[in-house]
PDB file of C-alpha atoms in Angstrom:
ATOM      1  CA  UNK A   1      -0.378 -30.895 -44.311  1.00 63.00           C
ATOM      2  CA  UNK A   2      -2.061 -34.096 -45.603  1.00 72.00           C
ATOM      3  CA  UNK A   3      -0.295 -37.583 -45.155  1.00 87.00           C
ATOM      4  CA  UNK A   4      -0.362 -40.230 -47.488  1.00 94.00           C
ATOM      5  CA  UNK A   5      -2.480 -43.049 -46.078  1.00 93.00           C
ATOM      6  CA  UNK A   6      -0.099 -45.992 -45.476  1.00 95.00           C
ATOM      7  CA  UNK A   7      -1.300 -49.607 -46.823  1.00 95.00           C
ATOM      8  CA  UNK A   8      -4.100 -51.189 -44.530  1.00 93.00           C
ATOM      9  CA  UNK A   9      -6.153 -54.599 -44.907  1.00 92.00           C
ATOM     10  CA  UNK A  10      -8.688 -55.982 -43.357  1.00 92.00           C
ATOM     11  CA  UNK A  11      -8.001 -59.894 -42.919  1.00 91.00           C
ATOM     12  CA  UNK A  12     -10.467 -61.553 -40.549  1.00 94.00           C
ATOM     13  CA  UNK A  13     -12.757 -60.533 -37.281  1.00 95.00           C
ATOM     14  CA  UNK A  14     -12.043 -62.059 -33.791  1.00 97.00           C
ATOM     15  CA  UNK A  15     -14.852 -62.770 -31.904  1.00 97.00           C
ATOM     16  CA  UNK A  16     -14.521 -63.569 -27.984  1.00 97.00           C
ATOM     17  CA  UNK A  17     -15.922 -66.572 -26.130  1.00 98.00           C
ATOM     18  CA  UNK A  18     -15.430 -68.471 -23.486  1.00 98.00           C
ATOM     19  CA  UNK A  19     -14.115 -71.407 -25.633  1.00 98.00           C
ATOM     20  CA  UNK A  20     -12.330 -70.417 -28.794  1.00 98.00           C
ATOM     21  CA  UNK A  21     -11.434 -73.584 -30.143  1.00 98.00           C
ATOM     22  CA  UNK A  22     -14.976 -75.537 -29.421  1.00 98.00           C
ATOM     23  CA  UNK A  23     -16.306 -72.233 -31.227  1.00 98.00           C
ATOM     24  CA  UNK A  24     -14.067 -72.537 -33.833  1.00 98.00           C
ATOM     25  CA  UNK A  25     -15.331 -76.109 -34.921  1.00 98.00           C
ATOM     26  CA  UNK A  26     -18.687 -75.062 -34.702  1.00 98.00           C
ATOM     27  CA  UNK A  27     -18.491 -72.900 -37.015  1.00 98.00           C
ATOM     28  CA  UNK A  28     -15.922 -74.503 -39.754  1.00 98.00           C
ATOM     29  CA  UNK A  29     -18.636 -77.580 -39.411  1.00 98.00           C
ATOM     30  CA  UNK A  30     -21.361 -74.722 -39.847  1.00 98.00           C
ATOM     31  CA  UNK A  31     -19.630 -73.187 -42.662  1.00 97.00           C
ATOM     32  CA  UNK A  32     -17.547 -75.788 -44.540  1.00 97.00           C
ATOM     33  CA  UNK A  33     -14.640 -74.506 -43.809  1.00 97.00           C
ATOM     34  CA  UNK A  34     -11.299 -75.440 -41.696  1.00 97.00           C
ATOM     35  CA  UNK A  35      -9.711 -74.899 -38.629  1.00 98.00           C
ATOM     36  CA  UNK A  36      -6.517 -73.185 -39.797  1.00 98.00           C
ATOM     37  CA  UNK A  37      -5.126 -72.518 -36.325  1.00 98.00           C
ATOM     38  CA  UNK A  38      -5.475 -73.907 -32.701  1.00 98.00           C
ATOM     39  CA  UNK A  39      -3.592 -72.597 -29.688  1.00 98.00           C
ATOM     40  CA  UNK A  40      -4.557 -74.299 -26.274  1.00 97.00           C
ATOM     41  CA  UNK A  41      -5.023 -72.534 -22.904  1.00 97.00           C
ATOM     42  CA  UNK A  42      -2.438 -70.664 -21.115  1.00 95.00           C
ATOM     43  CA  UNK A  43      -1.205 -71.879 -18.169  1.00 96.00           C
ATOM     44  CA  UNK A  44      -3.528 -69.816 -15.786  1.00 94.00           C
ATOM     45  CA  UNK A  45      -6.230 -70.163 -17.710  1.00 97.00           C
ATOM     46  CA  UNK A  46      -8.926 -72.722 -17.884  1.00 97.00           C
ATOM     47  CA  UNK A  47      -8.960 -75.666 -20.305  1.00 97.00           C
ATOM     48  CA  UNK A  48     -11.364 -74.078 -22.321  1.00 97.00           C
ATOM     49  CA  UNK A  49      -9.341 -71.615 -23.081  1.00 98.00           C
ATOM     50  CA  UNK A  50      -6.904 -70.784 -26.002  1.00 98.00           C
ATOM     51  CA  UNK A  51      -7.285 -69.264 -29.433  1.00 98.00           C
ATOM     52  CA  UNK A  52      -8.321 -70.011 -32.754  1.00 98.00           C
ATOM     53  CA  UNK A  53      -8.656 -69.527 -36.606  1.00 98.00           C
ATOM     54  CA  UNK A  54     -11.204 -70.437 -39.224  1.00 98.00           C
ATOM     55  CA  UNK A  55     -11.316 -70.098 -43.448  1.00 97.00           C
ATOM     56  CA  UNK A  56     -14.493 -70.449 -44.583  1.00 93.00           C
ATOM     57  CA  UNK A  57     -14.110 -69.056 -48.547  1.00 90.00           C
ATOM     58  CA  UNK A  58     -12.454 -65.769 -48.049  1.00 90.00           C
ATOM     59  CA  UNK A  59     -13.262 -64.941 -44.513  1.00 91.00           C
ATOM     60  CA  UNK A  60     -11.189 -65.767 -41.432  1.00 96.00           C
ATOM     61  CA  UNK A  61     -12.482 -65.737 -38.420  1.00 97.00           C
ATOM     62  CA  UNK A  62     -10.629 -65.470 -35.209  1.00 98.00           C
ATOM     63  CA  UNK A  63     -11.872 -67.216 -31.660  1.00 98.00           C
ATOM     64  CA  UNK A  64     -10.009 -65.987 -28.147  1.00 98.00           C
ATOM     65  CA  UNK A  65     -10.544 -66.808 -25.097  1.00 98.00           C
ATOM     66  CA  UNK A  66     -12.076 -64.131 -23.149  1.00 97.00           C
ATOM     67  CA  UNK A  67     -12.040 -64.482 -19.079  1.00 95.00           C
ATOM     68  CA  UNK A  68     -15.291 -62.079 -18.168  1.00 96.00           C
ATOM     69  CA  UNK A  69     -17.527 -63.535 -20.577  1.00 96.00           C
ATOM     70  CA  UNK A  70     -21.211 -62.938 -20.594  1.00 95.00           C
ATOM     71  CA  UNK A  71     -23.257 -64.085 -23.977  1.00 95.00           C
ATOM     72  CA  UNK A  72     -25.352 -61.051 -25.289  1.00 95.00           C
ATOM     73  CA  UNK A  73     -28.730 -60.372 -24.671  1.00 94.00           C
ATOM     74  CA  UNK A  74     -30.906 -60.523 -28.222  1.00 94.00           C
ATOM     75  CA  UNK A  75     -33.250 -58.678 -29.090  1.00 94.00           C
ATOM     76  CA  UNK A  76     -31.165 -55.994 -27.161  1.00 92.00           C
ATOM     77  CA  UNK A  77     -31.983 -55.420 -23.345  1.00 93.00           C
ATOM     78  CA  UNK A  78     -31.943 -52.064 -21.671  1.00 95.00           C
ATOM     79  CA  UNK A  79     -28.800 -52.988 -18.823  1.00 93.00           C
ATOM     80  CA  UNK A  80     -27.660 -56.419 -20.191  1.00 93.00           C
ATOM     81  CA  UNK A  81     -25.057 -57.000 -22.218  1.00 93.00           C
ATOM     82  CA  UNK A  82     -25.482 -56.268 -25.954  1.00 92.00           C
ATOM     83  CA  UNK A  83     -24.489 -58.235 -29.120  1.00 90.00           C
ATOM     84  CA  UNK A  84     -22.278 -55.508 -30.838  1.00 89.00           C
ATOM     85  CA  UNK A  85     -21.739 -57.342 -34.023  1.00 92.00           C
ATOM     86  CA  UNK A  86     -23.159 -60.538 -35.711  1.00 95.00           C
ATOM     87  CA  UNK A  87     -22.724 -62.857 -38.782  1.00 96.00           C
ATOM     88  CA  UNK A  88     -24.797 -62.515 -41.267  1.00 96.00           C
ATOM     89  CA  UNK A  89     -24.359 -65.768 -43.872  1.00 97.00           C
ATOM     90  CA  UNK A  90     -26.096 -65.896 -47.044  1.00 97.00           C
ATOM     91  CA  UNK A  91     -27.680 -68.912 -47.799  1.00 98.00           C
ATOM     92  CA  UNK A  92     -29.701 -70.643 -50.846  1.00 98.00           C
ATOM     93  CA  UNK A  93     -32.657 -72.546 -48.759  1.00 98.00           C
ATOM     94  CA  UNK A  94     -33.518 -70.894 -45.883  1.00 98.00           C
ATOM     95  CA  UNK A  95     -35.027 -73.986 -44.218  1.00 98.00           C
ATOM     96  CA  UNK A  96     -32.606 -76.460 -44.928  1.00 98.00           C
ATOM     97  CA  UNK A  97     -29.443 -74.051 -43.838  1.00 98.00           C
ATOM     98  CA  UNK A  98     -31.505 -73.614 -40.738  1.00 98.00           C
ATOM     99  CA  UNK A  99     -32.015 -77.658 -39.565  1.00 98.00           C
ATOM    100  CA  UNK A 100     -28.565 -77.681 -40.629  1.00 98.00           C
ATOM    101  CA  UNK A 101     -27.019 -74.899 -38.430  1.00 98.00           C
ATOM    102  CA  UNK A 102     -29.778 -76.746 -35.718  1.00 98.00           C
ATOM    103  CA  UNK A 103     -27.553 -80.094 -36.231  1.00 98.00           C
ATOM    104  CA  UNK A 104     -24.047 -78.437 -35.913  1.00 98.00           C
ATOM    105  CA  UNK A 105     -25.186 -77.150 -32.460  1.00 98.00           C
ATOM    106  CA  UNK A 106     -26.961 -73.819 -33.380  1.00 98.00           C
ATOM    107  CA  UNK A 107     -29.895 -72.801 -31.267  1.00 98.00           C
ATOM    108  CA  UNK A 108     -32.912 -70.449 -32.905  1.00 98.00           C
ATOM    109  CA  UNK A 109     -33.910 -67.170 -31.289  1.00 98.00           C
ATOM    110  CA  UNK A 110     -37.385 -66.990 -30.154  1.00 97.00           C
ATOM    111  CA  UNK A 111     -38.203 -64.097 -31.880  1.00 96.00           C
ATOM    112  CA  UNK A 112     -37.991 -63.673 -36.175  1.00 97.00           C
ATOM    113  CA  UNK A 113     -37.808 -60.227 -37.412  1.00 94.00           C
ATOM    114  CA  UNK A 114     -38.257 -61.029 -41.179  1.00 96.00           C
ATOM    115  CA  UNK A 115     -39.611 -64.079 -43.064  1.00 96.00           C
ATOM    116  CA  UNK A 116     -36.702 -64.039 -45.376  1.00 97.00           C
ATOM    117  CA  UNK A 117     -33.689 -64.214 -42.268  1.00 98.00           C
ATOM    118  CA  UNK A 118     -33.409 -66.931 -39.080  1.00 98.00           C
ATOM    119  CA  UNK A 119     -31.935 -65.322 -36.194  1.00 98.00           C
ATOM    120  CA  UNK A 120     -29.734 -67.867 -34.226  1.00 98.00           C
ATOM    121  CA  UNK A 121     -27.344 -68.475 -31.740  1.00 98.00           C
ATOM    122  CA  UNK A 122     -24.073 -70.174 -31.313  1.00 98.00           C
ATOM    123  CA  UNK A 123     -23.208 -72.121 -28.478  1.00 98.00           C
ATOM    124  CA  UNK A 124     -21.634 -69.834 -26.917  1.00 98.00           C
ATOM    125  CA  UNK A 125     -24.409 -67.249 -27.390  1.00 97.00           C
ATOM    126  CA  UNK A 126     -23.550 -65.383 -30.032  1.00 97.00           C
ATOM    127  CA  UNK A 127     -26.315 -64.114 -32.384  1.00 98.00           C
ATOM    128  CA  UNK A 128     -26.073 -65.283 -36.260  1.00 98.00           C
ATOM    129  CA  UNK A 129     -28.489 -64.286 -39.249  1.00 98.00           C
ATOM    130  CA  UNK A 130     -28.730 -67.169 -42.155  1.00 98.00           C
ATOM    131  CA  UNK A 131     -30.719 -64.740 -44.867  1.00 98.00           C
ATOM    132  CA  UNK A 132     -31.877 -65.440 -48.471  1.00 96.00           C
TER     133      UNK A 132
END
């Protein structure tokens, strides 16, 4: 007997860090957008801590505070930890979205796998593509 799939939406990604809401003004400065929501830390937990929400255009993007973290090895890394997902963020001139993502506190990856995409990472290690 088949069910009747019930309503589902997909309304925003949460990403893990070790400081949610520095992340999330990194990336509402990257992006344009605003911080929407800021928790701070829990009690136990360090300063740094907390939880966060960005809108940039449609998307939100969700920041929490994750105790264990480790920032993923990219390119990959046989034994160290993986990036799982990434941003990728569409952008009009390649160079200038890249000094700019450089100013708001990005850092560029070392190695470039296509001329048209600039691999980079947030400051908390995530990777990011800008791509034309």
């Amino acid at each position: 007997m088949a069910s009747e799939r019930p309503f589902l939406q997909l309304t925003s990604i949460t990403i893990s860090c070790p400081a949610p809401r520095e992340l999330a003004e990194f990336y509402a400065r990257l992006l344009d957008g605003e911080v929407t929501a800021s928790e701070p830390a829990q009690p136990s937990e360090p300063a740094s801590a907390g939880w966060a929400q960005i809108a940039a255009g449609d998307l939100r993007v969700n920041f929490e505070y994750e105790r264990h973290w480790t920032a993923p090895t990219w390119p990959a890394v046989a034994g160290h930890q993986t990036a799982t997902q990434h941003l990728d963020i569409y952008v009009a001139d390649l160079s200038a979205a890249t000094e700019w993502a450089l100013a708001c506190g990005a850092a560029l990856a070392a190695e470039q796998p296509q001329d048209d995409v600039r691999v980079l990472f947030d400051p908390a290690g995530h990777p990011f593509c800008l791509f034309t």
